[in-house]
PDB file of C-alpha atoms in Angstrom:
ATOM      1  CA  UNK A1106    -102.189 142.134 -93.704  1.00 44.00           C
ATOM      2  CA  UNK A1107    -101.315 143.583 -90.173  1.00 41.00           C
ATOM      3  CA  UNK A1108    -102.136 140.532 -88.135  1.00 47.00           C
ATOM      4  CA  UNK A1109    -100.836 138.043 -90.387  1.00 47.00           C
ATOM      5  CA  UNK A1110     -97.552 140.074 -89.995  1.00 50.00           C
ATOM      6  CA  UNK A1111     -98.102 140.324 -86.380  1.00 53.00           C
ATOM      7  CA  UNK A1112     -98.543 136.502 -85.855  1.00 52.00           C
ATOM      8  CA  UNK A1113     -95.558 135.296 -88.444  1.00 48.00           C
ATOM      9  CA  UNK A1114     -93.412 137.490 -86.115  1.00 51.00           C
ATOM     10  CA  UNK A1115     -94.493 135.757 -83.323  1.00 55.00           C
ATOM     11  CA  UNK A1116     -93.997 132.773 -85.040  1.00 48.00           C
ATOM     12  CA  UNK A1117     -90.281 133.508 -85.602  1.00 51.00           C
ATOM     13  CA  UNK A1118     -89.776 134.819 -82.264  1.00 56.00           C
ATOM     14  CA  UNK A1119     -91.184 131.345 -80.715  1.00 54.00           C
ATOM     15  CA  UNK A1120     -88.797 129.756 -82.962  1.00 55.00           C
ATOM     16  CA  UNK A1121     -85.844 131.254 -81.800  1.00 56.00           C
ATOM     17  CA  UNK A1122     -86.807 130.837 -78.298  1.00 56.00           C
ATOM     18  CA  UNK A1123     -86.623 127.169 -79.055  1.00 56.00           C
ATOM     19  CA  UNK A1124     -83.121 127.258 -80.451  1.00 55.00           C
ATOM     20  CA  UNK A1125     -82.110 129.041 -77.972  1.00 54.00           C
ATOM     21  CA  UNK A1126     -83.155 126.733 -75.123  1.00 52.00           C
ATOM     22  CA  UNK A1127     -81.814 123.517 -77.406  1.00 59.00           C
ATOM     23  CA  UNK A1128     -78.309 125.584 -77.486  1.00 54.00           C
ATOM     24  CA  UNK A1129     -78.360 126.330 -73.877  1.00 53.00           C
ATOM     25  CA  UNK A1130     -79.516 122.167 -72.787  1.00 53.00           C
ATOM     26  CA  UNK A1131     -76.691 121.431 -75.142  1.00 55.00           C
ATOM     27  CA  UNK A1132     -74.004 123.440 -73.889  1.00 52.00           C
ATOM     28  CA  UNK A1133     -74.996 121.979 -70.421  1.00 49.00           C
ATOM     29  CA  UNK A1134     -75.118 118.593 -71.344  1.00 52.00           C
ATOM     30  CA  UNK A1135     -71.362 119.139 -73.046  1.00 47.00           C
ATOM     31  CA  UNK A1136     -70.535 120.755 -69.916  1.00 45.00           C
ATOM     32  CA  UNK A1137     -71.312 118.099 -67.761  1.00 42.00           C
ATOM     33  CA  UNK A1138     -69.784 115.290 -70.036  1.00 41.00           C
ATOM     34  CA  UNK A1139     -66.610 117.207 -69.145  1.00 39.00           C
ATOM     35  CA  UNK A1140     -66.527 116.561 -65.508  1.00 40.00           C
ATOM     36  CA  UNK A1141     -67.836 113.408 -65.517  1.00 40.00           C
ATOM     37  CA  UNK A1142     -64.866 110.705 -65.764  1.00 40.00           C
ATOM     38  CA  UNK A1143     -64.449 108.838 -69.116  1.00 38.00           C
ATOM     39  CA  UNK A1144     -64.835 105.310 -70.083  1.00 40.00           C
ATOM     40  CA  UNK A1145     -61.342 105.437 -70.403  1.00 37.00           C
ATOM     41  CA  UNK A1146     -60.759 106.319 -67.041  1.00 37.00           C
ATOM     42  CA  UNK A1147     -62.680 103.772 -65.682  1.00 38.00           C
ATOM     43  CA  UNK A1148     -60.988 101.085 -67.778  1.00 38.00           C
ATOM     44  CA  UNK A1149     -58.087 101.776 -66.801  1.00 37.00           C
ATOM     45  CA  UNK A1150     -58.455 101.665 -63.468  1.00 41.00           C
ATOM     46  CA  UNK A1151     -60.342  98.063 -63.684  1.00 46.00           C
ATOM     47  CA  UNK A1152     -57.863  95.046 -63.416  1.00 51.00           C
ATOM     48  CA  UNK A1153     -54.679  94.736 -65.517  1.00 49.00           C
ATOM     49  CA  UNK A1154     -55.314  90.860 -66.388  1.00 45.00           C
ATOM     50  CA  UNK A1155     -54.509  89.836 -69.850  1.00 48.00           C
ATOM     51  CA  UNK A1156     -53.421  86.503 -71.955  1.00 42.00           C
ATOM     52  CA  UNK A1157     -50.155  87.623 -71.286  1.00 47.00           C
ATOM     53  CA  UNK A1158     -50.281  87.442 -67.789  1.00 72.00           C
ATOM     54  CA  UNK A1159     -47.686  84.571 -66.319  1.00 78.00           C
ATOM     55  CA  UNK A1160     -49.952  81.625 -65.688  1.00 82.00           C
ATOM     56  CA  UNK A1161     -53.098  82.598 -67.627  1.00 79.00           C
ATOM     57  CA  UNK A1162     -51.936  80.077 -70.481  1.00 80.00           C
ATOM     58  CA  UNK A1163     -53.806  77.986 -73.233  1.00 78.00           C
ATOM     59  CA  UNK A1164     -56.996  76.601 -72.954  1.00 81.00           C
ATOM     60  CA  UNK A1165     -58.384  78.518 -70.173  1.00 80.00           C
ATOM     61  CA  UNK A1166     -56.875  81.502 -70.418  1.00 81.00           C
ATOM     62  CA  UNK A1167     -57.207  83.902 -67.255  1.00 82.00           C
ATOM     63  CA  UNK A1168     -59.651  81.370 -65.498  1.00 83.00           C
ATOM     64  CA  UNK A1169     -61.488  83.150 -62.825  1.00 85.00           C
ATOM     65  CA  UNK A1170     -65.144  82.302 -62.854  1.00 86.00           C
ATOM     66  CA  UNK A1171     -66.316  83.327 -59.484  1.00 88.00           C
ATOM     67  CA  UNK A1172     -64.993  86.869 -59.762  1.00 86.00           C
ATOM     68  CA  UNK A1173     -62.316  86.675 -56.892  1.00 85.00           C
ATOM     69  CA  UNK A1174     -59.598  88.935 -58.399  1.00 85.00           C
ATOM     70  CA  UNK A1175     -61.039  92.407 -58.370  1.00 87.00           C
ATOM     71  CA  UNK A1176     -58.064  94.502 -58.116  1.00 86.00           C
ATOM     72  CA  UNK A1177     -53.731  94.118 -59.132  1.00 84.00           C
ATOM     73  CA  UNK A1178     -53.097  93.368 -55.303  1.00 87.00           C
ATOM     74  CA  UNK A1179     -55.623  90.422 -54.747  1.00 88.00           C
ATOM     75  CA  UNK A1180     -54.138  89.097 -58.342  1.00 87.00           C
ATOM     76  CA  UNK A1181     -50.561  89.328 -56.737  1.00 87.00           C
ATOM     77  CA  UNK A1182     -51.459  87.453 -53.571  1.00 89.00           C
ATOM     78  CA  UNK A1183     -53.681  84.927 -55.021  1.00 89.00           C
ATOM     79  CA  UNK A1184     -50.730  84.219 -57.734  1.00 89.00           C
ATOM     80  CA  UNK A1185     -48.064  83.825 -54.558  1.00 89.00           C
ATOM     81  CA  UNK A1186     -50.069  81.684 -52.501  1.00 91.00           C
ATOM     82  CA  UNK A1187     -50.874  79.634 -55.890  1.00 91.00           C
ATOM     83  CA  UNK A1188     -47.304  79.803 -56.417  1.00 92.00           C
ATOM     84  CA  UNK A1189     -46.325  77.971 -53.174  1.00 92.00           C
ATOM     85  CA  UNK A1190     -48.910  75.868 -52.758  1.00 94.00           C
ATOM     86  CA  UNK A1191     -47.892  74.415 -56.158  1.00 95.00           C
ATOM     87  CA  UNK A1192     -44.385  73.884 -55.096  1.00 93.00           C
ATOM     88  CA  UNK A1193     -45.148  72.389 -51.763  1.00 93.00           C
ATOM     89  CA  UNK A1194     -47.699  69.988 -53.538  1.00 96.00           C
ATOM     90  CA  UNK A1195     -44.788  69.063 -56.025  1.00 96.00           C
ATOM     91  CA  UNK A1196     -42.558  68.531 -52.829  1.00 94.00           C
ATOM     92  CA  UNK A1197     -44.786  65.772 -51.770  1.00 93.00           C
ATOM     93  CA  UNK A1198     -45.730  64.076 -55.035  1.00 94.00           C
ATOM     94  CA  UNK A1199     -41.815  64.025 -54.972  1.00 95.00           C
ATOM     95  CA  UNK A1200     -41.331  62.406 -51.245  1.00 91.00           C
ATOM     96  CA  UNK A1201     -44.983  59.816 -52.583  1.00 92.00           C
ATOM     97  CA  UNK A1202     -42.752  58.503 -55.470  1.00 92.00           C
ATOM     98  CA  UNK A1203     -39.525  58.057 -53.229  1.00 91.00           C
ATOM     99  CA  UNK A1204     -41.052  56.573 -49.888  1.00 89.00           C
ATOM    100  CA  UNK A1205     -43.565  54.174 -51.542  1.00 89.00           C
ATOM    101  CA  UNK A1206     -40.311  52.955 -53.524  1.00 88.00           C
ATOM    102  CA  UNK A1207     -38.887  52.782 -49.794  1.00 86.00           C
ATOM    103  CA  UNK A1208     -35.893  54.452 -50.529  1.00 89.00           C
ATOM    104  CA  UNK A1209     -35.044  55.629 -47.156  1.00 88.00           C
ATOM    105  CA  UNK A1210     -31.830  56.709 -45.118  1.00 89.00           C
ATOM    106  CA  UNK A1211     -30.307  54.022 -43.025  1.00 90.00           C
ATOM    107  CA  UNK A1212     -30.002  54.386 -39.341  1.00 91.00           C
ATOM    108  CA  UNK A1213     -32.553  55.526 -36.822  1.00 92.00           C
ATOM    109  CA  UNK A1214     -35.020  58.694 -36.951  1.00 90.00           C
ATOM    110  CA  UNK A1215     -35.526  58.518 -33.441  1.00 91.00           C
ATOM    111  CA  UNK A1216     -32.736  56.246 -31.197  1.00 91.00           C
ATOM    112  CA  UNK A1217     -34.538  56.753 -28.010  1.00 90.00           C
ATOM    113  CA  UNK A1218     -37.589  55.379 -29.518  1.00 90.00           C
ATOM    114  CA  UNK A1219     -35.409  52.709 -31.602  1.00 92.00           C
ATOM    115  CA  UNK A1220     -37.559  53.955 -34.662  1.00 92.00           C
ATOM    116  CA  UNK A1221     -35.620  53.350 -37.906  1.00 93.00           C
ATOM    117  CA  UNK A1222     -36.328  55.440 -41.001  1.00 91.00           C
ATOM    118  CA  UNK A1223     -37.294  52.382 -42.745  1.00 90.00           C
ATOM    119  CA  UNK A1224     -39.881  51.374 -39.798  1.00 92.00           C
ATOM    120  CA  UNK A1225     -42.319  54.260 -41.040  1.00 90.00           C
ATOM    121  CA  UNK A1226     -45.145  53.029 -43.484  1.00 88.00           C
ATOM    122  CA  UNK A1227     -45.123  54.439 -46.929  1.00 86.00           C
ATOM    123  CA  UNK A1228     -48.283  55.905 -46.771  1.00 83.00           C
ATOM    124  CA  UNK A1229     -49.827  59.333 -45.548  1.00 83.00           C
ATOM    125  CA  UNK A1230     -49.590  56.932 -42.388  1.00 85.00           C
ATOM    126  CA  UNK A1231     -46.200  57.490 -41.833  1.00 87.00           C
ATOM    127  CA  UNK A1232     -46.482  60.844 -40.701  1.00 87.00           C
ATOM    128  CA  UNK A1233     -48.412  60.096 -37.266  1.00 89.00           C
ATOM    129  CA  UNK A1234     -45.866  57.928 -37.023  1.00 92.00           C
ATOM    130  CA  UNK A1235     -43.051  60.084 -36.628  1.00 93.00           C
ATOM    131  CA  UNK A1236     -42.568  61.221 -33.083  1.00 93.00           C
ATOM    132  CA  UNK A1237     -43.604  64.418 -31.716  1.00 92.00           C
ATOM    133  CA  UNK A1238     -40.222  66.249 -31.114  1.00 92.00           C
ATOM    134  CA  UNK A1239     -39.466  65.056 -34.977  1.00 91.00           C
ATOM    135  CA  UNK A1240     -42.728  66.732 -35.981  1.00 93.00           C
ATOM    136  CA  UNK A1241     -41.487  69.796 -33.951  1.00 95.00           C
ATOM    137  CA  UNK A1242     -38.086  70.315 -35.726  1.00 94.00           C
ATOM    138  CA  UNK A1243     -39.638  69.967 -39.243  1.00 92.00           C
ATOM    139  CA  UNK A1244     -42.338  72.571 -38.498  1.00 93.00           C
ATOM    140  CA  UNK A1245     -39.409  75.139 -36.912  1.00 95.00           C
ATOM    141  CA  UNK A1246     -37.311  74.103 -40.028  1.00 94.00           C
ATOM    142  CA  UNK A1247     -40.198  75.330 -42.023  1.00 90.00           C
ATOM    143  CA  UNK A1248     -41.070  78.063 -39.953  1.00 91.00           C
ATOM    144  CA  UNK A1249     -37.241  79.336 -40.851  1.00 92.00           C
ATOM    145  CA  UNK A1250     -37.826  79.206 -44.549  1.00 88.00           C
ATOM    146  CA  UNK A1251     -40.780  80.916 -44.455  1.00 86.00           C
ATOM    147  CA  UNK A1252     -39.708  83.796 -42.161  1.00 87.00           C
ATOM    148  CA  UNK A1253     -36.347  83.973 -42.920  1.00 85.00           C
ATOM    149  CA  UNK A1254     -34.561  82.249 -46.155  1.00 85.00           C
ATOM    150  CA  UNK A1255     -37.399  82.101 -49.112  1.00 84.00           C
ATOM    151  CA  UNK A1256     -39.756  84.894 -46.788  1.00 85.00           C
ATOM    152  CA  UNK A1257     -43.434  84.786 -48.387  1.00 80.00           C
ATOM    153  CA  UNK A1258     -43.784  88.641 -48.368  1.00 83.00           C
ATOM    154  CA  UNK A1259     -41.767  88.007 -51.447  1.00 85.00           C
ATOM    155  CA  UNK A1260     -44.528  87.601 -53.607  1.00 82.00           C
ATOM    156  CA  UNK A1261     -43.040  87.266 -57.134  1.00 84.00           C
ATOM    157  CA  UNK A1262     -41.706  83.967 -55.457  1.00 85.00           C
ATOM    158  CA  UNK A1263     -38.369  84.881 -57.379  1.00 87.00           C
ATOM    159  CA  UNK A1264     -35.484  84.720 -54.607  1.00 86.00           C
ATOM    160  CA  UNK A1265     -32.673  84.584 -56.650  1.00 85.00           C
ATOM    161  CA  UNK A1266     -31.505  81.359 -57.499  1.00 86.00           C
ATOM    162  CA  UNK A1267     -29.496  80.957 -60.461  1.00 87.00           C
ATOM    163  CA  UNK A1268     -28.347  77.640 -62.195  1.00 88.00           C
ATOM    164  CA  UNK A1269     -26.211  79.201 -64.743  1.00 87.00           C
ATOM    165  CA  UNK A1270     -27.825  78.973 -68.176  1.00 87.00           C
ATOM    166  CA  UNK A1271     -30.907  76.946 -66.851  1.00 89.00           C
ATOM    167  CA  UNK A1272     -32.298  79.614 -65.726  1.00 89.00           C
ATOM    168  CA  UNK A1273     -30.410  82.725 -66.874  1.00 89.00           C
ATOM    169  CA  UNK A1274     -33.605  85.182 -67.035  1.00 88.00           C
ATOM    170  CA  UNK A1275     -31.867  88.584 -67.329  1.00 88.00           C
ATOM    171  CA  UNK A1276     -30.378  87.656 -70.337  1.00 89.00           C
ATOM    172  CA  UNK A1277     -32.805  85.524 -71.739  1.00 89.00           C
ATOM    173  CA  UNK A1278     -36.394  87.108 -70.800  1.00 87.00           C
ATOM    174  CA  UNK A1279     -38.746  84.670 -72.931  1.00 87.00           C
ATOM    175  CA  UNK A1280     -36.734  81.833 -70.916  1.00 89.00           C
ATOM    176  CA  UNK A1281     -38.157  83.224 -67.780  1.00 87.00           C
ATOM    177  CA  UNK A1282     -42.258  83.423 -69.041  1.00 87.00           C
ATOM    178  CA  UNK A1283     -42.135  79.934 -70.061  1.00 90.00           C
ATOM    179  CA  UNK A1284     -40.324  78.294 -67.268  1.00 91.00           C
ATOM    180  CA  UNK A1285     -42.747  80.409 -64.881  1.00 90.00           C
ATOM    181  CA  UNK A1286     -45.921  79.286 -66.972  1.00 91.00           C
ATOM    182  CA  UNK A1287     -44.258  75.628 -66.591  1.00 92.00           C
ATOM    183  CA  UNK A1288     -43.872  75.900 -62.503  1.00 92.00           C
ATOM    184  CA  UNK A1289     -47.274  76.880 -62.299  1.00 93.00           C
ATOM    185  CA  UNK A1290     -49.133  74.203 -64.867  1.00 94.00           C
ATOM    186  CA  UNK A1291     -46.688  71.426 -62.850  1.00 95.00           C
ATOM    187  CA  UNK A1292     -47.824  72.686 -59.652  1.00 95.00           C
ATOM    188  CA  UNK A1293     -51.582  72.830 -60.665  1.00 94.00           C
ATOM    189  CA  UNK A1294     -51.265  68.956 -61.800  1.00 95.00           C
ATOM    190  CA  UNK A1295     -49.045  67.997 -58.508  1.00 96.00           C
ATOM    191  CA  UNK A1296     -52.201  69.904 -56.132  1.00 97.00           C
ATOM    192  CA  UNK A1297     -54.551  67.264 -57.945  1.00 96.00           C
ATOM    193  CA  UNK A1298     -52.363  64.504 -57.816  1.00 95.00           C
ATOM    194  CA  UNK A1299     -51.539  65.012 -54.402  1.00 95.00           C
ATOM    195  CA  UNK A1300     -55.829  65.496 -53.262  1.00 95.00           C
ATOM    196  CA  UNK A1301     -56.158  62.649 -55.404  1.00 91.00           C
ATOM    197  CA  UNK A1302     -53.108  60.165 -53.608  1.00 91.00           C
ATOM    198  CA  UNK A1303     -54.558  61.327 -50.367  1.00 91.00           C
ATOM    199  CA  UNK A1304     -58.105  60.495 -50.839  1.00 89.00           C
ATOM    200  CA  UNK A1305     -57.782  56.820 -52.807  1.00 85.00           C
ATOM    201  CA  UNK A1306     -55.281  55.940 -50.039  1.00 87.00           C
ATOM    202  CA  UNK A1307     -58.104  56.525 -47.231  1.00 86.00           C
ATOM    203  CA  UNK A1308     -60.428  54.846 -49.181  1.00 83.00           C
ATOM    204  CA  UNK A1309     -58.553  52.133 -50.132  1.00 81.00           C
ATOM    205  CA  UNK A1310     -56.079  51.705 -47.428  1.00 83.00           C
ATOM    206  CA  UNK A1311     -53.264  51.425 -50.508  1.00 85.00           C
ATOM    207  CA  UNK A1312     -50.690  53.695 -51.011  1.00 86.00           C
ATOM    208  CA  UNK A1313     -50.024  55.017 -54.442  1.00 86.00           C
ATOM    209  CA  UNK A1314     -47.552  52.161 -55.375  1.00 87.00           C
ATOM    210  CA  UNK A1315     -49.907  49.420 -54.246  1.00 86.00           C
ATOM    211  CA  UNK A1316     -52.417  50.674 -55.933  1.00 83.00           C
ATOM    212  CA  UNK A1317     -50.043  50.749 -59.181  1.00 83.00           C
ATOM    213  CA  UNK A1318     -48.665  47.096 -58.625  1.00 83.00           C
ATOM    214  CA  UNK A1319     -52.258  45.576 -57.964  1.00 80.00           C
ATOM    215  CA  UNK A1320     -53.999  47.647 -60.663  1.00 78.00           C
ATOM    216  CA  UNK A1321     -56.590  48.820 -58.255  1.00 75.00           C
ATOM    217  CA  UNK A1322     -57.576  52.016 -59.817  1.00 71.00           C
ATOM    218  CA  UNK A1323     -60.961  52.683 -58.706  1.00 71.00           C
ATOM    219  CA  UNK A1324     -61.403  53.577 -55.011  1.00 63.00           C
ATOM    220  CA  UNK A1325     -64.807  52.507 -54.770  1.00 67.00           C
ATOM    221  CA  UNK A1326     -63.494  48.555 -55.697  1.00 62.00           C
ATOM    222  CA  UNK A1327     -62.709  45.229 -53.317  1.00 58.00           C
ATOM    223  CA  UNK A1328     -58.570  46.202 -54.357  1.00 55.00           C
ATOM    224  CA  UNK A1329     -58.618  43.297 -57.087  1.00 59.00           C
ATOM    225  CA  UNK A1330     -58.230  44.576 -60.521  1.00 57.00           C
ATOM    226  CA  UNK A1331     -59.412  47.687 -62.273  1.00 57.00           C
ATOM    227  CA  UNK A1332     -62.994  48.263 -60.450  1.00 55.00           C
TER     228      UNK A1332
END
């Protein structure tokens, strides 16, 4: 009976052994977990994008399939220079509708040149037209905004301009998420309709209004009817 004592002691004493190593991997697994940082941490720390977000609006959503915004500051600056680009394109769908209409001031652009405003063509043309000191004062003139009266290292794009309750943000703060959400759809549209004025007019040698009148609608056409 001696031995079989002997080896069931053994027995027991391996057995411990083995808890005792599984307690001791355990406690050092649990202590490393501790140090090591936390999904939470890590989410939280990954970009703060959500459906929320001013311009991330129905159907798309936050639309960024090639993984260019990778941090809050690159979302910022790629949301400002949306921003403006949006507003300048909606500038010049603006000046397309009134200049192919030829609505145009009276007098002279340039009298040393005896260049009338109404001389200049319509088109995307017009602006190699224009002489060379005119070309100079509109790029100081924008050179002033953008420095000095709307500065773009304001990147909200918000500088303050107030048209009573058409814009009254402070006191109405829904106001101000859907007129923002509506400056940046209308700017999205005007950036296409502006590539897309630009390019039919080289092909076609129309500006948009001809186009319109003559019902040429496909650039790829003779500029009689629809094709």
């Amino acid at each position: 009976l001696l031995p079989k004592d002997n080896n069931f002691a053994q027995l027991i004493d391996i057995r411990n052994r083995n808890k005792m190593k599984t307690a001791i991997l355990a406690s050092l697994i649990a202590g490393a977990a501790a140090f090591a940082p936390s999904q939470t941490a890590q989410t939280s720390t990954a970009l703060k994008v959500s459906e929320q977000e001013i311009g991330a609006t129905a159907p798309l959503g936050f639309f960024d399939p090639l993984g260019y915004i990778t941090d809050d500051e690159k979302f910022t600056r790629y949301r400002a220079v949306e921003r403006k680009h949006g507003r300048v394109a909606m500038m010049a769908m603006l000046g397309t509708f009134v200049h192919n209409n030829k609505w145009t001031f009276d007098g002279y652009l340039s009298p040393s040149n005896n260049l009338k405003f109404s001389d200049i063509d319509s088109g995307i043309g017009g602006l190699f037209q224009v002489p060379a000191a005119g070309l100079a004062q509109i790029l100081v003139f924008m050179g002033f905004i953008e420095l000095a009266w709307w500065p773009a290292t304001k990147l909200d794009g918000d500088y303050g301009i107030r048209l009573g309750k058409v814009n009254n943000w402070e006191q109405e703060p829904a106001k101000k998420v859907r007129q923002q959400n509506a400056e940046l759809n209308n700017g999205r549209a005007a950036m296409m309709a502006i590539a897309g004025v630009i390019t039919q007019e080289v092909l076609t040698g129309q500006n948009l209004y001809e186009q319109a009148a003559s019902g040429h609608w496909s650039p790829f056409g003779d500029g009689q009817g629809f094709f």
